[in-house]
Tab-separated table of C-alpha atoms in Angstrom:
chain	number	residue	atom	x	y	z
A	1	MET	CA	-0.032	-0.013	0.087
A	2	TRP	CA	3.018	2.342	0.120
A	3	LEU	CA	2.588	2.989	-3.512
A	4	LEU	CA	-0.862	4.474	-2.779
A	5	GLN	CA	0.610	6.681	-0.021
A	6	LEU	CA	3.233	7.936	-2.360
A	7	ILE	CA	0.792	8.896	-4.973
A	8	ALA	CA	-1.477	10.376	-2.383
A	9	GLY	CA	1.267	12.516	-1.043
A	10	LEU	CA	2.131	13.816	-4.496
A	11	LEU	CA	-1.448	14.688	-5.104
A	12	SER	CA	-2.230	16.093	-1.555
A	13	LEU	CA	-1.596	19.812	-2.330
A	14	GLY	CA	-4.083	19.761	-5.213
A	15	LEU	CA	-6.698	17.823	-3.322
A	16	ALA	CA	-7.360	20.645	-0.976
A	17	THR	CA	-8.746	22.856	-3.698
A	18	ALA	CA	-10.311	20.130	-5.822
A	19	LEU	CA	-12.487	17.945	-3.560
A	20	PRO	CA	-15.825	16.792	-4.759
A	21	ALA	CA	-18.735	17.306	-2.458
A	22	ASP	CA	-18.778	13.878	-0.993
A	23	ALA	CA	-14.957	13.494	-0.776
A	24	GLY	CA	-14.970	13.254	2.932
A	25	ARG	CA	-17.506	10.459	3.051
A	26	ALA	CA	-14.782	7.643	3.391
A	27	SER	CA	-13.097	9.472	6.188
A	28	SER	CA	-15.522	8.353	8.825
A	29	VAL	CA	-15.487	4.780	7.707
A	30	THR	CA	-14.753	2.626	10.739
A	31	THR	CA	-15.847	-0.838	12.038
A	32	VAL	CA	-18.305	1.088	14.245
A	33	THR	CA	-19.845	3.315	11.637
A	34	ILE	CA	-20.016	0.386	9.118
A	35	VAL	CA	-21.787	-2.074	11.335
A	36	ARG	CA	-24.198	0.371	13.047
A	37	GLY	CA	-24.939	1.926	9.576
A	38	HIS	CA	-26.347	-1.392	8.566
A	39	GLY	CA	-28.525	-1.446	11.685
A	40	TYR	CA	-26.601	-4.001	13.716
A	41	GLU	CA	-25.677	-3.808	17.384
A	42	LEU	CA	-21.966	-3.196	17.730
A	43	GLU	CA	-19.949	-3.249	20.995
A	44	GLU	CA	-16.361	-2.170	21.631
A	45	HIS	CA	-14.351	-4.036	24.289
A	46	ASP	CA	-10.803	-3.136	25.483
A	47	VAL	CA	-8.354	-5.702	26.933
A	48	GLN	CA	-4.726	-5.314	28.116
A	49	THR	CA	-2.177	-7.898	27.159
A	50	SER	CA	0.383	-9.190	29.721
A	51	ASP	CA	3.015	-6.885	28.126
A	52	GLY	CA	0.857	-3.829	28.372
A	53	TYR	CA	-0.738	-3.277	24.874
A	54	ILE	CA	-4.443	-2.172	25.020
A	55	LEU	CA	-6.424	-3.823	22.305
A	56	THR	CA	-9.966	-2.932	21.134
A	57	MET	CA	-12.275	-5.764	19.962
A	58	HIS	CA	-15.620	-5.279	18.078
A	59	ARG	CA	-18.593	-7.428	18.725
A	60	ILE	CA	-21.851	-8.127	16.933
A	61	PRO	CA	-23.698	-9.928	19.792
A	62	TYR	CA	-26.739	-10.790	17.752
A	63	SER	CA	-28.555	-10.326	14.479
A	64	LYS	CA	-30.594	-7.289	13.874
A	65	ASN	CA	-33.215	-9.556	12.472
A	66	THR	CA	-33.656	-11.555	15.698
A	67	GLY	CA	-32.690	-9.020	18.450
A	68	ASP	CA	-31.208	-10.379	21.737
A	69	ASP	CA	-32.380	-13.902	21.473
A	70	GLY	CA	-30.205	-15.408	24.235
A	71	PRO	CA	-26.720	-16.975	24.568
A	72	ARG	CA	-25.172	-17.886	21.151
A	73	PRO	CA	-22.037	-19.921	20.258
A	74	VAL	CA	-19.010	-17.808	19.882
A	75	VAL	CA	-16.983	-17.017	16.700
A	76	PHE	CA	-13.573	-15.057	17.019
A	77	LEU	CA	-12.423	-13.366	13.753
A	78	MET	CA	-8.708	-12.306	13.276
A	79	HIS	CA	-7.515	-10.073	10.565
A	80	GLY	CA	-4.370	-10.212	8.465
A	81	LEU	CA	-1.341	-8.034	8.042
A	82	LEU	CA	-1.948	-4.284	7.750
A	83	CYS	CA	-5.706	-4.881	8.194
A	84	SER	CA	-8.226	-4.659	10.972
A	85	SER	CA	-11.703	-5.774	12.090
A	86	SER	CA	-13.122	-3.649	9.308
A	87	ASP	CA	-12.100	-6.630	6.989
A	88	TRP	CA	-15.121	-8.721	8.109
A	89	VAL	CA	-17.769	-5.969	7.665
A	90	LEU	CA	-16.811	-3.913	4.590
A	91	GLY	CA	-18.704	-6.245	2.318
A	92	GLY	CA	-22.003	-5.418	3.955
A	93	PRO	CA	-24.682	-7.756	5.280
A	94	HIS	CA	-24.804	-9.862	2.104
A	95	SER	CA	-21.125	-10.656	1.779
A	96	GLY	CA	-19.372	-9.597	5.024
A	97	LEU	CA	-18.422	-12.673	7.106
A	98	ALA	CA	-19.251	-11.089	10.427
A	99	TYR	CA	-22.769	-10.350	9.372
A	100	LEU	CA	-23.284	-13.813	7.707
A	101	LEU	CA	-22.182	-15.556	10.972
A	102	SER	CA	-24.433	-13.249	13.000
A	103	GLU	CA	-27.487	-14.277	10.842
A	104	GLU	CA	-26.337	-17.955	11.268
A	105	GLY	CA	-26.905	-17.506	15.053
A	106	TYR	CA	-23.319	-16.739	16.230
A	107	ASP	CA	-21.966	-14.200	18.744
A	108	VAL	CA	-19.340	-12.622	16.590
A	109	TRP	CA	-16.162	-11.091	18.055
A	110	MET	CA	-13.418	-9.332	15.836
A	111	GLY	CA	-9.984	-8.878	17.072
A	112	ASN	CA	-7.565	-6.055	16.407
A	113	ALA	CA	-3.761	-6.683	16.710
A	114	ARG	CA	-1.409	-4.341	18.503
A	115	GLY	CA	-0.403	-1.406	16.424
A	116	ASN	CA	-3.414	-1.269	14.031
A	117	THR	CA	-6.011	1.577	13.813
A	118	TYR	CA	-7.947	0.435	16.836
A	119	SER	CA	-5.152	-0.840	19.072
A	120	LYS	CA	-2.548	1.945	19.376
A	121	LYS	CA	-2.461	2.284	23.112
A	122	HIS	CA	-0.156	0.899	25.843
A	123	ALA	CA	-0.156	1.057	29.557
A	124	THR	CA	3.181	2.875	29.711
A	125	LYS	CA	4.543	3.279	26.030
A	126	SER	CA	3.550	6.032	23.502
A	127	PRO	CA	2.902	4.985	19.895
A	128	LEU	CA	4.933	8.202	19.015
A	129	LEU	CA	8.144	6.517	20.257
A	130	GLN	CA	10.149	3.541	18.967
A	131	PRO	CA	9.739	1.221	22.002
A	132	PHE	CA	5.957	0.900	21.355
A	133	TRP	CA	6.741	-0.712	17.939
A	134	ASN	CA	9.179	-3.205	19.181
A	135	PHE	CA	7.079	-6.233	18.314
A	136	GLU	CA	6.226	-8.539	15.410
A	137	TRP	CA	3.631	-11.291	14.658
A	138	HIS	CA	5.054	-13.790	17.094
A	139	ASP	CA	4.031	-11.323	19.863
A	140	ILE	CA	0.531	-11.212	18.398
A	141	GLY	CA	0.374	-14.978	18.696
A	142	ILE	CA	1.698	-15.271	22.285
A	143	TYR	CA	0.225	-12.028	23.711
A	144	ASP	CA	-2.671	-10.586	21.743
A	145	LEU	CA	-4.604	-13.751	20.837
A	146	PRO	CA	-4.539	-15.191	24.426
A	147	ALA	CA	-5.527	-11.912	25.896
A	148	MET	CA	-8.470	-11.369	23.582
A	149	MET	CA	-9.760	-14.867	23.473
A	150	ASP	CA	-9.483	-15.321	27.279
A	151	TYR	CA	-11.592	-12.158	27.644
A	152	VAL	CA	-14.062	-13.351	25.069
A	153	LEU	CA	-14.497	-16.768	26.920
A	154	TYR	CA	-14.902	-15.035	30.163
A	155	ARG	CA	-17.276	-12.411	29.031
A	156	THR	CA	-19.575	-14.913	27.174
A	157	GLY	CA	-19.259	-17.674	29.823
A	158	VAL	CA	-18.668	-20.345	27.061
A	159	ASP	CA	-15.985	-23.057	27.235
A	160	GLN	CA	-14.951	-22.870	23.569
A	161	LEU	CA	-14.953	-20.575	20.644
A	162	THR	CA	-14.544	-21.011	16.872
A	163	TYR	CA	-11.539	-19.244	15.334
A	164	VAL	CA	-11.538	-17.807	11.821
A	165	GLY	CA	-8.352	-16.106	10.619
A	166	HIS	CA	-7.166	-14.591	7.342
A	167	SER	CA	-3.447	-14.351	6.337
A	168	GLN	CA	-1.505	-13.087	9.387
A	169	GLY	CA	-4.497	-14.171	11.375
A	170	THR	CA	-3.491	-17.682	10.427
A	171	THR	CA	0.188	-17.306	11.178
A	172	SER	CA	-0.599	-16.034	14.608
A	173	PHE	CA	-2.877	-18.969	15.167
A	174	PHE	CA	-0.025	-21.429	14.389
A	175	VAL	CA	2.225	-19.434	16.730
A	176	LEU	CA	-0.314	-19.454	19.565
A	177	ASN	CA	-0.932	-23.180	19.390
A	178	SER	CA	2.724	-23.985	18.975
A	179	MET	CA	3.624	-21.995	22.009
A	180	ILE	CA	0.632	-22.184	24.347
A	181	PRO	CA	-0.987	-25.711	24.193
A	182	ARG	CA	-3.823	-24.855	26.676
A	183	PHE	CA	-5.741	-23.305	23.821
A	184	LYS	CA	-6.317	-26.658	22.247
A	185	SER	CA	-9.199	-27.256	24.601
A	186	ARG	CA	-10.620	-23.695	24.107
A	187	ILE	CA	-10.784	-23.538	20.366
A	188	ARG	CA	-13.590	-25.773	19.036
A	189	SER	CA	-12.412	-25.461	15.412
A	190	ALA	CA	-10.117	-23.237	13.390
A	191	HIS	CA	-10.898	-22.009	9.805
A	192	LEU	CA	-7.921	-20.510	8.148
A	193	LEU	CA	-8.299	-18.346	4.900
A	194	ALA	CA	-5.198	-18.118	2.764
A	195	PRO	CA	-3.119	-19.870	5.499
A	196	VAL	CA	0.503	-18.421	5.841
A	197	ALA	CA	3.208	-20.425	7.548
A	198	TRP	CA	6.054	-21.486	5.249
A	199	MET	CA	6.645	-18.799	2.615
A	200	GLU	CA	9.609	-19.944	0.667
A	201	HIS	CA	7.632	-19.920	-2.593
A	202	MET	CA	5.836	-16.610	-2.073
A	203	GLU	CA	5.580	-14.949	-5.487
A	204	SER	CA	5.087	-11.349	-4.455
A	205	PRO	CA	7.371	-8.994	-6.216
A	206	LEU	CA	7.753	-7.006	-2.996
A	207	ALA	CA	9.270	-10.248	-1.484
A	208	THR	CA	11.585	-10.833	-4.430
A	209	VAL	CA	12.922	-7.318	-4.183
A	210	GLY	CA	13.057	-6.971	-0.388
A	211	GLY	CA	13.844	-10.517	0.661
A	212	PRO	CA	17.574	-10.578	-0.050
A	213	LEU	CA	18.383	-7.473	2.028
A	214	LEU	CA	15.668	-7.370	4.583
A	215	GLY	CA	14.970	-11.075	5.127
A	216	GLN	CA	18.148	-11.680	7.199
A	217	PRO	CA	19.753	-10.074	10.205
A	218	ASN	CA	21.704	-6.975	9.517
A	219	ALA	CA	22.244	-3.462	10.846
A	220	PHE	CA	19.445	-2.050	8.716
A	221	VAL	CA	16.844	-4.421	10.067
A	222	GLU	CA	18.031	-3.823	13.685
A	223	LEU	CA	17.844	-0.062	13.154
A	224	PHE	CA	14.555	0.302	11.374
A	225	GLY	CA	12.477	-2.781	12.523
A	226	SER	CA	10.811	-1.061	15.555
A	227	ALA	CA	8.971	1.558	13.694
A	228	GLU	CA	5.359	2.016	12.506
A	229	PHE	CA	4.610	0.857	9.031
A	230	LEU	CA	1.648	2.390	6.827
A	231	PRO	CA	-0.627	3.765	9.415
A	232	ASN	CA	-4.241	4.683	8.355
A	233	THR	CA	-4.400	8.447	7.727
A	234	GLN	CA	-6.871	11.014	6.763
A	235	LEU	CA	-4.997	11.576	3.491
A	236	MET	CA	-5.452	8.004	2.602
A	237	ASN	CA	-9.159	8.248	3.433
A	238	LEU	CA	-9.435	11.144	0.968
A	239	PHE	CA	-7.399	9.397	-1.614
A	240	GLY	CA	-9.555	6.322	-1.448
A	241	ALA	CA	-12.657	8.491	-1.757
A	242	ILE	CA	-11.410	10.458	-4.710
A	243	LEU	CA	-9.228	8.286	-6.801
A	244	CYS	CA	-10.758	4.886	-6.167
A	245	ASN	CA	-14.432	5.540	-6.683
A	246	ASP	CA	-16.373	4.051	-9.686
A	247	GLU	CA	-16.398	7.257	-11.651
A	248	ALA	CA	-12.706	7.956	-11.261
A	249	ILE	CA	-10.437	7.274	-14.213
A	250	SER	CA	-7.641	6.632	-11.718
A	251	GLN	CA	-9.469	3.679	-10.222
A	252	PHE	CA	-7.093	1.326	-12.137
A	253	MET	CA	-4.187	2.480	-9.913
A	254	CYS	CA	-6.100	1.153	-6.770
A	255	THR	CA	-7.049	-2.121	-8.443
A	256	ASN	CA	-3.498	-2.678	-9.714
A	257	THR	CA	-1.993	-2.022	-6.223
A	258	LEU	CA	-4.352	-4.614	-4.731
A	259	PHE	CA	-3.251	-6.993	-7.481
A	260	LEU	CA	0.403	-6.321	-6.654
A	261	LEU	CA	-0.262	-7.272	-3.033
A	262	GLY	CA	-2.544	-10.117	-3.411
A	263	GLY	CA	-2.170	-11.767	-6.812
A	264	TRP	CA	-2.349	-10.624	-10.323
A	265	ASN	CA	-5.364	-10.392	-12.718
A	266	SER	CA	-8.165	-11.434	-10.421
A	267	PRO	CA	-11.625	-10.892	-12.147
A	268	TYR	CA	-13.100	-10.972	-8.618
A	269	ILE	CA	-12.100	-7.555	-7.307
A	270	ASN	CA	-15.111	-5.588	-6.223
A	271	GLU	CA	-14.198	-2.149	-7.546
A	272	THR	CA	-17.190	-0.520	-5.893
A	273	MET	CA	-15.733	-1.204	-2.489
A	274	LEU	CA	-12.364	0.252	-3.224
A	275	PRO	CA	-12.985	3.706	-1.488
A	276	GLU	CA	-14.088	1.931	1.737
A	277	ILE	CA	-11.212	-0.545	1.485
A	278	MET	CA	-8.803	2.380	1.096
A	279	ALA	CA	-10.425	4.242	4.002
A	280	THR	CA	-9.599	1.378	6.416
A	281	THR	CA	-6.660	-0.374	4.791
A	282	PRO	CA	-3.720	-0.212	5.423
A	283	ALA	CA	-4.452	-0.093	9.183
A	284	GLY	CA	-0.794	-0.001	10.263
A	285	CYS	CA	1.619	-2.501	11.756
A	286	SER	CA	5.331	-2.745	12.915
A	287	VAL	CA	8.054	-2.914	10.345
A	288	ASN	CA	9.288	-6.083	12.233
A	289	GLN	CA	6.190	-7.903	11.049
A	290	ILE	CA	7.228	-7.277	7.517
A	291	PHE	CA	10.798	-8.266	8.190
A	292	HIS	CA	9.746	-11.548	9.948
A	293	TYR	CA	7.777	-12.521	6.852
A	294	LEU	CA	10.684	-11.766	4.617
A	295	GLN	CA	12.762	-13.965	6.765
A	296	GLU	CA	10.333	-16.754	6.197
A	297	TYR	CA	10.726	-16.210	2.438
A	298	ASN	CA	14.460	-15.931	2.517
A	299	SER	CA	15.212	-18.859	4.857
A	300	GLY	CA	12.531	-21.488	3.953
A	301	TYR	CA	11.688	-21.996	7.530
A	302	PHE	CA	8.713	-21.291	9.625
A	303	ARG	CA	10.472	-20.173	12.896
A	304	GLN	CA	10.889	-17.352	15.337
A	305	PHE	CA	12.590	-14.029	14.527
A	306	ASP	CA	16.107	-14.312	13.478
A	307	TYR	CA	18.305	-11.829	15.401
A	308	GLY	CA	21.599	-13.150	14.141
A	309	LYS	CA	23.767	-15.789	15.777
A	310	THR	CA	24.985	-13.707	18.768
A	311	ARG	CA	21.699	-12.415	19.901
A	312	ASN	CA	19.876	-15.656	19.001
A	313	LYS	CA	22.132	-17.375	21.538
A	314	LYS	CA	20.904	-14.958	24.177
A	315	GLU	CA	17.255	-15.050	23.253
A	316	TYR	CA	16.933	-18.817	22.443
A	317	SER	CA	20.058	-20.462	23.748
A	318	SER	CA	20.798	-21.350	20.185
A	319	LYS	CA	22.452	-19.880	17.100
A	320	THR	CA	19.237	-20.434	15.168
A	321	PRO	CA	15.686	-19.496	15.954
A	322	PRO	CA	13.311	-22.299	17.067
A	323	GLU	CA	10.811	-23.630	14.585
A	324	TYR	CA	7.211	-23.585	15.280
A	325	ASP	CA	5.729	-26.986	16.035
A	326	VAL	CA	2.992	-27.121	13.604
A	327	GLU	CA	2.814	-30.896	13.665
A	328	GLY	CA	1.991	-30.846	17.395
A	329	ILE	CA	-1.116	-28.600	16.951
A	330	GLU	CA	-4.291	-30.633	17.953
A	331	VAL	CA	-6.977	-28.122	17.190
A	332	PRO	CA	-9.369	-29.310	14.488
A	333	THR	CA	-8.394	-27.131	11.552
A	334	TYR	CA	-9.908	-26.303	8.142
A	335	LEU	CA	-7.794	-24.709	5.434
A	336	TYR	CA	-8.994	-22.667	2.513
A	337	TYR	CA	-6.528	-21.755	-0.282
A	338	SER	CA	-6.287	-20.743	-3.942
A	339	ASP	CA	-4.015	-20.837	-6.910
A	340	ASN	CA	-3.539	-17.146	-7.579
A	341	ASP	CA	-2.338	-16.203	-4.066
A	342	TYR	CA	1.070	-14.333	-3.988
A	343	PHE	CA	1.507	-15.001	-0.176
A	344	ALA	CA	0.102	-18.509	0.351
A	345	SER	CA	1.513	-20.391	-2.633
A	346	LEU	CA	0.195	-23.836	-3.466
A	347	ILE	CA	3.655	-25.474	-2.703
A	348	ASP	CA	3.913	-23.851	0.615
A	349	VAL	CA	0.270	-24.777	1.532
A	350	ASP	CA	0.989	-28.225	0.512
A	351	ARG	CA	3.972	-28.292	2.889
A	352	LEU	CA	1.720	-27.102	5.695
A	353	ARG	CA	-0.811	-29.823	4.799
A	354	TYR	CA	1.681	-32.516	4.869
A	355	THR	CA	3.292	-31.278	8.159
A	356	MET	CA	0.071	-30.928	10.124
A	357	ASN	CA	-1.141	-33.814	12.293
A	358	PRO	CA	-3.653	-35.690	10.149
A	359	SER	CA	-6.006	-36.053	13.047
A	360	ALA	CA	-6.152	-32.209	13.370
A	361	LEU	CA	-6.451	-31.342	9.679
A	362	ARG	CA	-10.043	-31.872	8.960
A	363	SER	CA	-10.236	-30.294	5.481
A	364	ALA	CA	-7.960	-28.539	3.072
A	365	TYR	CA	-10.143	-26.835	0.409
A	366	ARG	CA	-8.523	-25.554	-2.741
A	367	LEU	CA	-10.897	-23.165	-4.428
A	368	PRO	CA	-11.692	-24.079	-8.034
A	369	GLN	CA	-11.434	-20.429	-9.087
A	370	GLU	CA	-7.977	-20.369	-10.564
A	371	LYS	CA	-7.578	-16.561	-10.427
A	372	TRP	CA	-8.860	-16.159	-6.834
A	373	ASN	CA	-6.191	-14.060	-4.986
A	374	HIS	CA	-5.139	-13.208	-1.440
A	375	ILE	CA	-7.469	-10.327	-1.121
A	376	ASP	CA	-10.391	-12.062	-2.683
A	377	PHE	CA	-10.800	-14.072	0.526
A	378	LEU	CA	-12.157	-10.911	2.064
A	379	TRP	CA	-13.706	-8.780	-0.681
A	380	GLY	CA	-14.118	-10.918	-3.772
A	381	LEU	CA	-17.191	-10.721	-5.797
A	382	ASN	CA	-19.604	-13.515	-4.953
A	383	VAL	CA	-17.438	-14.337	-1.884
A	384	LYS	CA	-20.500	-15.723	-0.062
A	385	GLU	CA	-21.347	-18.302	-2.687
A	386	ILE	CA	-17.747	-19.011	-3.621
A	387	LEU	CA	-16.287	-19.400	-0.099
A	388	TYR	CA	-18.213	-18.240	2.937
A	389	ASP	CA	-21.138	-20.641	2.478
A	390	ARG	CA	-18.740	-23.495	2.691
A	391	VAL	CA	-16.767	-22.008	5.734
A	392	ILE	CA	-20.072	-21.518	7.626
A	393	ASP	CA	-21.078	-25.036	6.883
A	394	ASP	CA	-17.852	-26.333	8.071
A	395	ILE	CA	-18.282	-24.266	11.303
A	396	ASN	CA	-21.707	-25.539	11.815
A	397	ASN	CA	-20.584	-29.040	11.476
A	398	ALA	CA	-17.274	-29.049	13.211
């Protein structure tokens, strides 16, 4: 998304005097405004992690069509890299997974990882300073997910929840269940969209360019890792509203940038949603999250962050980082993947499938749509019929 920010920056001086009447409409696009705008109840809940980060979760407790009809089974949705809880509701009641699950009778909770738009607070650290950003997706797996899910289980009084993750939301699931086995009894089933673990065959041109330098320990990574990456800004909101709407001749730039990030030439991109997508995405993260993924690409391993031999010895008592024990995960797991995914390549997903415990891997569904890409799992045209109906059926029958 940094390409979009660059273009937006170059155009910003002209935007101030050339805004259409509705240019600011996307600036107020948040999970709260989206969900309440469709007439659904929406709650915000804050939880503090054991290392001090204050995370905001969003909850749709019941369907607007039924009202408060009593206790419901719980589903927890976790977003991907540079994303947020908005992912699950941007598509509206007819294609947003959060609404579909609500209509199916679930109590729907949506997590937000540290550092994104909704989770930029800490008990003692300021997001304006570098120490706040000294984290990566391993920390989301061992701190954020436990804090959020424990809160959800306590608040709802249920013994188990269903987990749904996309992209980094799948990576953090593997981290959690490799490092904290107690959650095997707290997660009824896991449904992983575009699962990301091993990334050696990632086809993104961004990885091809950045991997050799940034995918290994060096002074640059050490110096710039603990910094904010692509926060959501008012300028990006305006950029999305003006340059990505259906009437804009510049809409192709938005579409091509999404293709660059998620997989090329998808016919499923919902261009009408682009202003809202750009108003909420990117939602920000730490640079270290990017560096850790590039390490996965560069090394061919699915393992903890590589600090270099000297610091690794101090952190892990080993010169190399420990690998995540995917084979030992016992949570019933369902995978959903596709051919045209730049981040979760078929070869890497196959390695994940073959590594997982056969008793835990309940299903691995390869979408028949050959051009379905990484972003389409969230916002693709006809995503309900192509994917979500199956996901919901799997959840109901898990």
